[in-house]
């Protein structure tokens, strides 16, 4: 049997280690490739903006309601399908921004000049709420702008008196619908190269929540914030991630030890037994110390049993050959004796040596004889052919009119 091509092949231990390492890093690959963690941070930021906007919207609505008698003008009427069901005790707004859904918009357009200034009552409300949003901004780091029903900024750090009504999310909010968007952000300074793995650093979350009074839009709470970066969050939670990483490493090592105990070690021992059997070591037929799995135990039992049977047959053949050699003495003695017998007993009787035509193709078959009643065994010519073949020669029956003629071919020494 030809040997396998000599080329590099990984060991079973290396394959198992590679598989376990790959499985161990798959969660991290999923976090970065599918932006799962970025999405979680973005939705967390959106949820915070919703909560902060809802509080400001409630305060703003109270201020507007208190000034309705002074001729304060409300905005567009909210469609019935947008209004919450009066019977519902809770009407949560669930964060739904998705960085992988290709809903990232361009950078927010600049504010425009307002077609007309805000009503004095709205300006008064904005001035009253400005200290609140500034104090809130110090803690939350979010940007706040309060807009009147026409989209004019009445409170905020920047753009007061200008209009934001042309911005998509603000336009939806002015018609009574909550809208949140993701927009591109240009950082104040280039981020470190490793931050390029996270798109969360380059976006802004914008939230536009309408303030509804008497089923009409009384204004918009427009908030914005940059979501936390995945690397900043990992650094903040570094102790937990180190523990999680150690747990994964220890778990991987434990699984690797199980694989080694149940597969690698028994297989190496079986390979060693096969090599020892090939060298003739009869102690190698003993059962293995460890089998690992039921299937491997069956495999080793079958292999060692087969090897033991082959060894017994080899012993039998060796014993038979020794006995046969003892009986025949040596090939030369046997040939000489056969020649003398032919000369003494069969000289002048060629008709007794001529094989019948149907038997010419079978005379070299073992145990074939036409003189079994006279003690023939049918082994003579079979042994002669085997002896010639073992020395690289051959013996053939040649056609002849009388008697039997054989051609013996010997290899050149």
mmCIF file of C-alpha atoms in Angstrom:
data_model
loop_
_atom_site.group_PDB
_atom_site.id
_atom_site.type_symbol
_atom_site.label_atom_id
_atom_site.label_comp_id
_atom_site.label_asym_id
_atom_site.label_seq_id
_atom_site.Cartn_x
_atom_site.Cartn_y
_atom_site.Cartn_z
ATOM 1 C CA UNK A 1 0.000 0.000 0.000
ATOM 2 C CA UNK A 2 1.397 3.388 -0.996
ATOM 3 C CA UNK A 3 2.041 5.914 1.743
ATOM 4 C CA UNK A 4 -0.035 9.071 2.062
ATOM 5 C CA UNK A 5 1.462 12.166 0.386
ATOM 6 C CA UNK A 6 3.937 13.911 2.654
ATOM 7 C CA UNK A 7 2.305 17.265 3.321
ATOM 8 C CA UNK A 8 1.408 19.338 6.346
ATOM 9 C CA UNK A 9 -1.755 18.310 8.151
ATOM 10 C CA UNK A 10 -3.078 19.858 11.358
ATOM 11 C CA UNK A 11 -3.155 17.708 14.458
ATOM 12 C CA UNK A 12 -6.434 16.862 16.130
ATOM 13 C CA UNK A 13 -5.438 18.999 19.120
ATOM 14 C CA UNK A 14 -4.873 22.008 16.860
ATOM 15 C CA UNK A 15 -8.230 21.467 15.136
ATOM 16 C CA UNK A 16 -10.065 21.259 18.477
ATOM 17 C CA UNK A 17 -8.289 24.360 19.807
ATOM 18 C CA UNK A 18 -9.099 26.308 16.636
ATOM 19 C CA UNK A 19 -12.768 25.335 16.790
ATOM 20 C CA UNK A 20 -13.066 26.270 20.470
ATOM 21 C CA UNK A 21 -11.251 29.583 19.941
ATOM 22 C CA UNK A 22 -13.525 30.397 17.007
ATOM 23 C CA UNK A 23 -16.630 29.650 19.048
ATOM 24 C CA UNK A 24 -15.251 31.786 21.871
ATOM 25 C CA UNK A 25 -14.759 34.882 19.701
ATOM 26 C CA UNK A 26 -18.039 34.552 17.785
ATOM 27 C CA UNK A 27 -19.922 36.753 20.303
ATOM 28 C CA UNK A 28 -17.382 39.556 19.828
ATOM 29 C CA UNK A 29 -17.586 39.166 16.060
ATOM 30 C CA UNK A 30 -21.354 39.450 16.309
ATOM 31 C CA UNK A 31 -21.079 42.614 18.412
ATOM 32 C CA UNK A 32 -18.849 44.377 15.896
ATOM 33 C CA UNK A 33 -20.112 42.926 12.619
ATOM 34 C CA UNK A 34 -23.831 43.183 13.280
ATOM 35 C CA UNK A 35 -23.577 46.404 15.364
ATOM 36 C CA UNK A 36 -25.620 44.757 18.102
ATOM 37 C CA UNK A 37 -23.957 46.661 20.913
ATOM 38 C CA UNK A 38 -24.014 49.950 19.018
ATOM 39 C CA UNK A 39 -27.756 49.537 18.511
ATOM 40 C CA UNK A 40 -28.243 48.815 22.202
ATOM 41 C CA UNK A 41 -26.377 51.987 23.190
ATOM 42 C CA UNK A 42 -28.288 54.054 20.622
ATOM 43 C CA UNK A 43 -31.648 52.811 21.859
ATOM 44 C CA UNK A 44 -30.579 53.412 25.430
ATOM 45 C CA UNK A 45 -29.780 57.013 24.472
ATOM 46 C CA UNK A 46 -33.133 57.359 22.706
ATOM 47 C CA UNK A 47 -34.951 56.021 25.775
ATOM 48 C CA UNK A 48 -33.211 58.616 27.955
ATOM 49 C CA UNK A 49 -34.169 61.429 25.569
ATOM 50 C CA UNK A 50 -37.778 60.212 25.531
ATOM 51 C CA UNK A 51 -37.939 60.279 29.341
ATOM 52 C CA UNK A 52 -36.361 63.728 29.607
ATOM 53 C CA UNK A 53 -38.559 65.121 26.830
ATOM 54 C CA UNK A 54 -41.690 63.725 28.441
ATOM 55 C CA UNK A 55 -40.938 65.545 31.699
ATOM 56 C CA UNK A 56 -40.287 68.848 29.920
ATOM 57 C CA UNK A 57 -43.372 68.330 27.736
ATOM 58 C CA UNK A 58 -45.548 67.941 30.825
ATOM 59 C CA UNK A 59 -44.194 71.160 32.373
ATOM 60 C CA UNK A 60 -44.528 72.990 29.058
ATOM 61 C CA UNK A 61 -48.117 71.787 28.590
ATOM 62 C CA UNK A 62 -49.044 73.082 32.047
ATOM 63 C CA UNK A 63 -47.579 76.489 31.257
ATOM 64 C CA UNK A 64 -49.467 76.641 27.944
ATOM 65 C CA UNK A 65 -52.751 75.561 29.548
ATOM 66 C CA UNK A 66 -52.417 78.291 32.159
ATOM 67 C CA UNK A 67 -52.102 80.918 29.394
ATOM 68 C CA UNK A 68 -54.844 79.787 27.023
ATOM 69 C CA UNK A 69 -57.216 82.456 28.317
ATOM 70 C CA UNK A 70 -54.722 85.140 27.314
ATOM 71 C CA UNK A 71 -55.220 84.395 23.608
ATOM 72 C CA UNK A 72 -52.378 81.928 23.134
ATOM 73 C CA UNK A 73 -52.589 80.330 19.676
ATOM 74 C CA UNK A 74 -52.132 76.570 19.352
ATOM 75 C CA UNK A 75 -50.814 74.747 16.323
ATOM 76 C CA UNK A 76 -52.114 72.007 14.026
ATOM 77 C CA UNK A 77 -54.837 69.639 15.110
ATOM 78 C CA UNK A 78 -53.589 66.148 15.870
ATOM 79 C CA UNK A 79 -55.129 63.406 13.660
ATOM 80 C CA UNK A 80 -57.353 60.955 15.585
ATOM 81 C CA UNK A 81 -55.196 57.990 14.611
ATOM 82 C CA UNK A 82 -52.183 59.629 16.275
ATOM 83 C CA UNK A 83 -53.869 60.473 19.573
ATOM 84 C CA UNK A 84 -53.510 57.835 22.312
ATOM 85 C CA UNK A 85 -56.572 55.879 23.375
ATOM 86 C CA UNK A 86 -58.192 57.687 26.336
ATOM 87 C CA UNK A 87 -58.819 54.313 27.964
ATOM 88 C CA UNK A 88 -55.128 53.421 28.039
ATOM 89 C CA UNK A 89 -53.471 54.158 31.343
ATOM 90 C CA UNK A 90 -49.992 53.906 29.838
ATOM 91 C CA UNK A 91 -48.849 54.900 26.358
ATOM 92 C CA UNK A 92 -45.133 54.104 26.218
ATOM 93 C CA UNK A 93 -42.907 55.216 23.367
ATOM 94 C CA UNK A 94 -40.484 52.392 22.678
ATOM 95 C CA UNK A 95 -36.996 53.117 21.276
ATOM 96 C CA UNK A 96 -36.747 51.746 17.741
ATOM 97 C CA UNK A 97 -33.683 53.319 16.121
ATOM 98 C CA UNK A 98 -31.542 50.810 14.226
ATOM 99 C CA UNK A 99 -28.048 51.597 12.982
ATOM 100 C CA UNK A 100 -28.101 48.633 10.578
ATOM 101 C CA UNK A 101 -31.388 49.585 8.892
ATOM 102 C CA UNK A 102 -29.785 52.311 6.743
ATOM 103 C CA UNK A 103 -31.855 55.043 8.399
ATOM 104 C CA UNK A 104 -28.824 57.277 9.024
ATOM 105 C CA UNK A 105 -29.575 60.778 7.769
ATOM 106 C CA UNK A 106 -27.244 63.572 6.758
ATOM 107 C CA UNK A 107 -25.999 66.153 9.215
ATOM 108 C CA UNK A 108 -28.791 68.250 10.688
ATOM 109 C CA UNK A 109 -29.617 71.298 8.522
ATOM 110 C CA UNK A 110 -28.892 74.713 10.003
ATOM 111 C CA UNK A 111 -31.666 76.805 11.498
ATOM 112 C CA UNK A 112 -33.420 79.318 9.267
ATOM 113 C CA UNK A 113 -34.836 82.748 9.906
ATOM 114 C CA UNK A 114 -38.345 82.520 11.352
ATOM 115 C CA UNK A 115 -41.154 83.780 9.039
ATOM 116 C CA UNK A 116 -42.636 85.532 12.056
ATOM 117 C CA UNK A 117 -41.495 85.839 15.662
ATOM 118 C CA UNK A 118 -42.959 83.690 18.414
ATOM 119 C CA UNK A 119 -45.879 85.019 20.407
ATOM 120 C CA UNK A 120 -44.857 86.845 23.604
ATOM 121 C CA UNK A 121 -46.598 84.223 25.742
ATOM 122 C CA UNK A 122 -44.455 81.473 24.206
ATOM 123 C CA UNK A 123 -41.341 83.593 24.646
ATOM 124 C CA UNK A 124 -42.264 83.993 28.310
ATOM 125 C CA UNK A 125 -42.700 80.238 28.716
ATOM 126 C CA UNK A 126 -39.336 79.667 27.035
ATOM 127 C CA UNK A 127 -37.598 82.089 29.359
ATOM 128 C CA UNK A 128 -39.148 80.330 32.340
ATOM 129 C CA UNK A 129 -37.983 76.881 31.186
ATOM 130 C CA UNK A 130 -34.478 77.933 30.098
ATOM 131 C CA UNK A 131 -32.896 77.574 33.591
ATOM 132 C CA UNK A 132 -34.453 74.114 33.906
ATOM 133 C CA UNK A 133 -33.046 72.800 30.634
ATOM 134 C CA UNK A 134 -29.617 74.300 31.314
ATOM 135 C CA UNK A 135 -29.367 72.579 34.690
ATOM 136 C CA UNK A 136 -30.599 69.350 33.123
ATOM 137 C CA UNK A 137 -28.035 69.627 30.352
ATOM 138 C CA UNK A 138 -25.192 69.849 32.859
ATOM 139 C CA UNK A 139 -26.039 66.368 34.123
ATOM 140 C CA UNK A 140 -27.368 64.596 31.023
ATOM 141 C CA UNK A 141 -25.039 66.230 28.440
ATOM 142 C CA UNK A 142 -28.024 66.360 26.092
ATOM 143 C CA UNK A 143 -28.979 69.320 23.918
ATOM 144 C CA UNK A 144 -32.456 70.803 24.508
ATOM 145 C CA UNK A 145 -34.535 73.151 22.375
ATOM 146 C CA UNK A 146 -38.154 74.047 23.004
ATOM 147 C CA UNK A 147 -40.123 75.078 19.916
ATOM 148 C CA UNK A 148 -43.439 76.878 19.629
ATOM 149 C CA UNK A 149 -46.271 75.526 17.385
ATOM 150 C CA UNK A 150 -44.608 77.131 14.334
ATOM 151 C CA UNK A 151 -41.211 75.518 14.930
ATOM 152 C CA UNK A 152 -39.501 78.649 16.302
ATOM 153 C CA UNK A 153 -36.948 78.051 19.073
ATOM 154 C CA UNK A 154 -38.136 79.712 22.293
ATOM 155 C CA UNK A 155 -35.678 78.084 24.735
ATOM 156 C CA UNK A 156 -32.224 76.601 24.374
ATOM 157 C CA UNK A 157 -28.564 77.453 24.414
ATOM 158 C CA UNK A 158 -28.399 78.247 20.684
ATOM 159 C CA UNK A 159 -30.672 79.238 17.791
ATOM 160 C CA UNK A 160 -33.283 81.016 19.954
ATOM 161 C CA UNK A 161 -35.684 82.934 17.702
ATOM 162 C CA UNK A 162 -34.805 80.878 14.621
ATOM 163 C CA UNK A 163 -36.951 78.271 12.900
ATOM 164 C CA UNK A 164 -36.355 74.497 12.767
ATOM 165 C CA UNK A 165 -39.666 73.690 11.088
ATOM 166 C CA UNK A 166 -37.927 72.547 7.878
ATOM 167 C CA UNK A 167 -36.164 69.620 9.599
ATOM 168 C CA UNK A 168 -37.829 66.250 8.935
ATOM 169 C CA UNK A 169 -38.327 65.077 12.511
ATOM 170 C CA UNK A 170 -39.487 68.516 13.664
ATOM 171 C CA UNK A 171 -41.987 68.715 10.803
ATOM 172 C CA UNK A 172 -43.505 65.382 11.872
ATOM 173 C CA UNK A 173 -43.670 66.503 15.501
ATOM 174 C CA UNK A 174 -45.447 69.745 14.496
ATOM 175 C CA UNK A 175 -48.194 67.476 13.097
ATOM 176 C CA UNK A 176 -48.492 65.526 16.338
ATOM 177 C CA UNK A 177 -46.230 62.546 15.608
ATOM 178 C CA UNK A 178 -43.202 61.591 17.676
ATOM 179 C CA UNK A 179 -40.099 61.118 15.532
ATOM 180 C CA UNK A 180 -36.506 60.144 16.288
ATOM 181 C CA UNK A 181 -33.639 60.024 13.802
ATOM 182 C CA UNK A 182 -29.961 59.239 13.529
ATOM 183 C CA UNK A 183 -27.803 61.848 11.858
ATOM 184 C CA UNK A 184 -24.156 62.025 10.902
ATOM 185 C CA UNK A 185 -21.983 63.881 13.337
ATOM 186 C CA UNK A 186 -18.641 65.574 12.755
ATOM 187 C CA UNK A 187 -16.535 65.189 15.939
ATOM 188 C CA UNK A 188 -14.622 68.142 17.306
ATOM 189 C CA UNK A 189 -11.388 66.144 16.895
ATOM 190 C CA UNK A 190 -10.490 62.920 15.071
ATOM 191 C CA UNK A 191 -11.226 59.830 17.183
ATOM 192 C CA UNK A 192 -8.561 57.170 17.876
ATOM 193 C CA UNK A 193 -8.195 54.594 15.057
ATOM 194 C CA UNK A 194 -9.645 51.782 17.187
ATOM 195 C CA UNK A 195 -12.890 53.755 17.480
ATOM 196 C CA UNK A 196 -13.479 53.159 13.769
ATOM 197 C CA UNK A 197 -14.890 49.748 14.705
ATOM 198 C CA UNK A 198 -17.886 51.516 16.253
ATOM 199 C CA UNK A 199 -20.169 53.684 14.159
ATOM 200 C CA UNK A 200 -21.877 54.938 17.306
ATOM 201 C CA UNK A 201 -19.241 57.658 17.736
ATOM 202 C CA UNK A 202 -20.130 59.309 14.428
ATOM 203 C CA UNK A 203 -23.873 59.745 14.924
ATOM 204 C CA UNK A 204 -26.250 61.960 16.833
ATOM 205 C CA UNK A 205 -29.609 60.818 18.176
ATOM 206 C CA UNK A 206 -32.344 63.432 17.595
ATOM 207 C CA UNK A 207 -35.727 63.187 19.299
ATOM 208 C CA UNK A 208 -38.699 65.448 18.493
ATOM 209 C CA UNK A 209 -41.636 65.022 20.895
ATOM 210 C CA UNK A 210 -44.830 67.018 20.307
ATOM 211 C CA UNK A 211 -46.557 68.781 23.194
ATOM 212 C CA UNK A 212 -50.306 68.278 22.808
ATOM 213 C CA UNK A 213 -52.880 70.489 24.503
ATOM 214 C CA UNK A 214 -56.601 70.095 23.723
ATOM 215 C CA UNK A 215 -55.759 67.762 20.823
ATOM 216 C CA UNK A 216 -53.597 70.443 19.216
ATOM 217 C CA UNK A 217 -49.854 70.850 18.968
ATOM 218 C CA UNK A 218 -48.642 73.439 21.470
ATOM 219 C CA UNK A 219 -44.940 72.996 20.763
ATOM 220 C CA UNK A 220 -42.086 70.514 20.370
ATOM 221 C CA UNK A 221 -39.390 69.311 22.764
ATOM 222 C CA UNK A 222 -36.384 68.818 20.477
ATOM 223 C CA UNK A 223 -33.484 66.957 22.107
ATOM 224 C CA UNK A 224 -30.214 65.539 20.883
ATOM 225 C CA UNK A 225 -27.334 63.551 22.293
ATOM 226 C CA UNK A 226 -24.350 61.504 21.171
ATOM 227 C CA UNK A 227 -24.747 57.845 22.233
ATOM 228 C CA UNK A 228 -22.142 56.246 24.433
ATOM 229 C CA UNK A 229 -19.291 54.637 22.526
ATOM 230 C CA UNK A 230 -18.872 50.888 22.817
ATOM 231 C CA UNK A 231 -15.242 51.210 23.900
ATOM 232 C CA UNK A 232 -16.077 53.775 26.558
ATOM 233 C CA UNK A 233 -18.788 51.472 27.844
ATOM 234 C CA UNK A 234 -16.462 48.472 27.810
ATOM 235 C CA UNK A 235 -13.910 50.482 29.769
ATOM 236 C CA UNK A 236 -16.512 51.490 32.331
ATOM 237 C CA UNK A 237 -17.556 47.862 32.709
ATOM 238 C CA UNK A 238 -14.019 46.499 32.384
ATOM 239 C CA UNK A 239 -14.144 44.492 35.617
ATOM 240 C CA UNK A 240 -17.238 42.608 34.468
ATOM 241 C CA UNK A 241 -15.801 42.022 31.011
ATOM 242 C CA UNK A 242 -12.523 40.743 32.464
ATOM 243 C CA UNK A 243 -14.457 38.285 34.621
ATOM 244 C CA UNK A 244 -16.567 37.267 31.639
ATOM 245 C CA UNK A 245 -13.428 36.807 29.525
ATOM 246 C CA UNK A 246 -11.797 34.681 32.225
ATOM 247 C CA UNK A 247 -14.962 32.594 32.482
ATOM 248 C CA UNK A 248 -14.933 32.034 28.709
ATOM 249 C CA UNK A 249 -11.232 31.111 28.750
ATOM 250 C CA UNK A 250 -11.650 28.702 31.673
ATOM 251 C CA UNK A 251 -14.721 27.188 30.039
ATOM 252 C CA UNK A 252 -12.818 26.747 26.780
ATOM 253 C CA UNK A 253 -9.918 25.092 28.611
ATOM 254 C CA UNK A 254 -12.322 22.761 30.425
ATOM 255 C CA UNK A 255 -13.995 21.774 27.157
ATOM 256 C CA UNK A 256 -10.566 21.270 25.575
ATOM 257 C CA UNK A 257 -9.541 18.958 28.432
ATOM 258 C CA UNK A 258 -12.723 16.939 27.954
ATOM 259 C CA UNK A 259 -11.989 16.591 24.234
ATOM 260 C CA UNK A 260 -8.390 15.630 25.000
ATOM 261 C CA UNK A 261 -9.455 13.031 27.582
ATOM 262 C CA UNK A 262 -12.176 11.474 25.444
ATOM 263 C CA UNK A 263 -10.714 11.725 21.927
ATOM 264 C CA UNK A 264 -7.084 12.820 21.616
ATOM 265 C CA UNK A 265 -5.448 10.635 24.294
ATOM 266 C CA UNK A 266 -7.227 7.370 23.335
ATOM 267 C CA UNK A 267 -6.453 8.010 19.669
ATOM 268 C CA UNK A 268 -2.762 8.593 20.372
ATOM 269 C CA UNK A 269 -2.611 5.405 22.445
ATOM 270 C CA UNK A 270 -4.273 3.430 19.642
ATOM 271 C CA UNK A 271 -1.757 4.843 17.131
ATOM 272 C CA UNK A 272 1.081 3.782 19.456
ATOM 273 C CA UNK A 273 -0.432 0.289 19.765
ATOM 274 C CA UNK A 274 -0.615 -0.020 15.975
ATOM 275 C CA UNK A 275 3.085 0.875 15.695
ATOM 276 C CA UNK A 276 4.018 -1.660 18.408
ATOM 277 C CA UNK A 277 1.960 -4.377 16.726
ATOM 278 C CA UNK A 278 3.787 -3.643 13.482
ATOM 279 C CA UNK A 279 7.091 -4.244 15.328
ATOM 280 C CA UNK A 280 5.819 -7.593 16.615
ATOM 281 C CA UNK A 281 5.154 -6.571 20.229
ATOM 282 C CA UNK A 282 2.547 -9.031 21.515
ATOM 283 C CA UNK A 283 1.940 -6.936 24.654
ATOM 284 C CA UNK A 284 0.240 -4.350 22.434
ATOM 285 C CA UNK A 285 -2.863 -6.558 22.180
ATOM 286 C CA UNK A 286 -3.891 -5.632 25.722
ATOM 287 C CA UNK A 287 -6.931 -3.320 26.115
ATOM 288 C CA UNK A 288 -6.310 0.437 26.165
ATOM 289 C CA UNK A 289 -6.129 2.277 29.468
ATOM 290 C CA UNK A 290 -8.728 4.868 28.399
ATOM 291 C CA UNK A 291 -11.379 4.641 25.708
ATOM 292 C CA UNK A 292 -13.111 7.999 26.125
ATOM 293 C CA UNK A 293 -16.306 7.251 24.230
ATOM 294 C CA UNK A 294 -18.399 4.176 23.471
ATOM 295 C CA UNK A 295 -17.746 4.444 19.733
ATOM 296 C CA UNK A 296 -13.982 4.657 20.232
ATOM 297 C CA UNK A 297 -14.098 1.643 22.569
ATOM 298 C CA UNK A 298 -15.853 -0.350 19.840
ATOM 299 C CA UNK A 299 -13.297 0.827 17.279
ATOM 300 C CA UNK A 300 -10.313 -0.122 19.453
ATOM 301 C CA UNK A 301 -11.797 -3.523 20.335
ATOM 302 C CA UNK A 302 -12.411 -4.258 16.658
ATOM 303 C CA UNK A 303 -8.926 -3.096 15.651
ATOM 304 C CA UNK A 304 -7.062 -4.981 18.376
ATOM 305 C CA UNK A 305 -9.192 -8.086 17.792
ATOM 306 C CA UNK A 306 -8.465 -7.983 14.073
ATOM 307 C CA UNK A 307 -4.754 -7.460 14.722
ATOM 308 C CA UNK A 308 -4.686 -10.405 17.124
ATOM 309 C CA UNK A 309 -6.447 -12.661 14.605
ATOM 310 C CA UNK A 310 -3.969 -11.639 11.914
ATOM 311 C CA UNK A 311 -1.102 -12.370 14.296
ATOM 312 C CA UNK A 312 -2.493 -15.825 15.036
ATOM 313 C CA UNK A 313 -2.896 -16.536 11.335
ATOM 314 C CA UNK A 314 0.624 -15.331 10.719
ATOM 315 C CA UNK A 315 1.847 -17.705 13.434
ATOM 316 C CA UNK A 316 -0.119 -20.529 11.833
ATOM 317 C CA UNK A 317 1.373 -19.810 8.412
ATOM 318 C CA UNK A 318 4.861 -19.619 9.902
ATOM 319 C CA UNK A 319 4.364 -22.943 11.688
ATOM 320 C CA UNK A 320 2.957 -24.540 8.548
ATOM 321 C CA UNK A 321 5.887 -23.278 6.496
ATOM 322 C CA UNK A 322 8.347 -24.617 9.047
ATOM 323 C CA UNK A 323 6.709 -28.042 9.018
ATOM 324 C CA UNK A 324 6.538 -28.037 5.240
ATOM 325 C CA UNK A 325 10.186 -27.085 4.952
ATOM 326 C CA UNK A 326 11.100 -29.805 7.404
ATOM 327 C CA UNK A 327 9.210 -32.372 5.389
ATOM 328 C CA UNK A 328 10.616 -31.266 2.063
ATOM 329 C CA UNK A 329 14.084 -30.658 3.508
ATOM 330 C CA UNK A 330 15.065 -28.123 0.882
ATOM 331 C CA UNK A 331 13.982 -27.246 -2.667
ATOM 332 C CA UNK A 332 17.115 -28.785 -4.183
ATOM 333 C CA UNK A 333 16.727 -32.047 -2.302
ATOM 334 C CA UNK A 334 13.075 -32.215 -3.277
ATOM 335 C CA UNK A 335 13.855 -31.589 -6.943
ATOM 336 C CA UNK A 336 16.654 -34.161 -6.892
ATOM 337 C CA UNK A 337 14.454 -36.748 -5.241
ATOM 338 C CA UNK A 338 11.640 -36.126 -7.678
ATOM 339 C CA UNK A 339 14.049 -36.466 -10.605
ATOM 340 C CA UNK A 340 15.379 -39.777 -9.276
ATOM 341 C CA UNK A 341 11.862 -41.061 -8.775
ATOM 342 C CA UNK A 342 10.963 -40.101 -12.298
ATOM 343 C CA UNK A 343 14.064 -41.778 -13.627
ATOM 344 C CA UNK A 344 13.638 -44.989 -11.622
ATOM 345 C CA UNK A 345 9.889 -45.464 -11.671
ATOM 346 C CA UNK A 346 8.546 -43.850 -14.761
ATOM 347 C CA UNK A 347 11.268 -44.174 -17.357
ATOM 348 C CA UNK A 348 9.799 -45.595 -20.459
ATOM 349 C CA UNK A 349 6.189 -45.027 -19.364
ATOM 350 C CA UNK A 350 5.292 -41.647 -20.882
ATOM 351 C CA UNK A 351 1.669 -42.607 -21.311
ATOM 352 C CA UNK A 352 1.238 -42.453 -17.545
ATOM 353 C CA UNK A 353 2.616 -38.920 -17.312
ATOM 354 C CA UNK A 354 0.672 -37.257 -20.062
ATOM 355 C CA UNK A 355 -2.107 -35.104 -18.485
ATOM 356 C CA UNK A 356 -5.500 -35.285 -20.113
ATOM 357 C CA UNK A 357 -6.443 -32.268 -22.192
ATOM 358 C CA UNK A 358 -9.279 -31.101 -19.817
ATOM 359 C CA UNK A 359 -6.864 -31.243 -16.874
ATOM 360 C CA UNK A 360 -3.972 -29.245 -18.360
ATOM 361 C CA UNK A 361 -5.258 -25.904 -16.977
ATOM 362 C CA UNK A 362 -5.768 -27.322 -13.476
ATOM 363 C CA UNK A 363 -2.618 -29.264 -12.745
ATOM 364 C CA UNK A 364 -1.119 -26.374 -10.713
ATOM 365 C CA UNK A 365 -4.260 -25.979 -8.570
ATOM 366 C CA UNK A 366 -3.787 -27.022 -4.965
ATOM 367 C CA UNK A 367 -5.344 -30.392 -4.046
ATOM 368 C CA UNK A 368 -6.163 -31.235 -7.667
ATOM 369 C CA UNK A 369 -5.205 -34.839 -8.512
ATOM 370 C CA UNK A 370 -6.484 -37.714 -10.654
ATOM 371 C CA UNK A 371 -4.748 -40.317 -8.501
ATOM 372 C CA UNK A 372 -6.288 -39.763 -5.096
ATOM 373 C CA UNK A 373 -7.019 -43.499 -4.844
ATOM 374 C CA UNK A 374 -3.273 -44.119 -5.185
ATOM 375 C CA UNK A 375 -2.371 -41.668 -2.407
ATOM 376 C CA UNK A 376 -2.005 -38.519 -4.496
ATOM 377 C CA UNK A 377 -2.546 -35.200 -2.647
ATOM 378 C CA UNK A 378 -2.468 -32.717 -5.513
ATOM 379 C CA UNK A 379 0.052 -30.529 -3.654
ATOM 380 C CA UNK A 380 3.269 -31.291 -5.551
ATOM 381 C CA UNK A 381 2.948 -28.979 -8.528
ATOM 382 C CA UNK A 382 1.223 -26.316 -6.406
ATOM 383 C CA UNK A 383 4.194 -26.302 -4.020
ATOM 384 C CA UNK A 384 6.640 -26.274 -6.921
ATOM 385 C CA UNK A 385 4.939 -23.212 -8.424
ATOM 386 C CA UNK A 386 4.892 -21.485 -5.010
ATOM 387 C CA UNK A 387 8.611 -22.187 -4.510
ATOM 388 C CA UNK A 388 9.471 -20.868 -7.954
ATOM 389 C CA UNK A 389 7.322 -17.762 -7.430
ATOM 390 C CA UNK A 390 8.972 -17.056 -4.062
ATOM 391 C CA UNK A 391 12.353 -16.964 -5.817
ATOM 392 C CA UNK A 392 11.096 -14.789 -8.652
ATOM 393 C CA UNK A 393 10.813 -17.631 -11.148
ATOM 394 C CA UNK A 394 7.997 -19.540 -12.808
ATOM 395 C CA UNK A 395 7.014 -23.034 -13.949
ATOM 396 C CA UNK A 396 4.833 -23.773 -16.962
ATOM 397 C CA UNK A 397 3.431 -26.893 -18.632
ATOM 398 C CA UNK A 398 4.633 -27.103 -22.211
ATOM 399 C CA UNK A 399 2.670 -28.843 -24.965
ATOM 400 C CA UNK A 400 4.170 -32.218 -26.027
ATOM 401 C CA UNK A 401 2.988 -35.225 -27.951
ATOM 402 C CA UNK A 402 4.226 -37.710 -25.407
ATOM 403 C CA UNK A 403 4.797 -37.507 -21.653
ATOM 404 C CA UNK A 404 4.877 -34.171 -19.800
ATOM 405 C CA UNK A 405 7.281 -31.263 -20.353
ATOM 406 C CA UNK A 406 7.742 -28.378 -17.927
ATOM 407 C CA UNK A 407 9.577 -25.092 -18.448
ATOM 408 C CA UNK A 408 11.299 -23.594 -15.405
ATOM 409 C CA UNK A 409 12.448 -19.968 -15.590
ATOM 410 C CA UNK A 410 14.864 -18.630 -12.970
ATOM 411 C CA UNK A 411 15.713 -14.952 -12.432
ATOM 412 C CA UNK A 412 19.215 -13.789 -13.247
ATOM 413 C CA UNK A 413 21.244 -13.542 -10.049
#
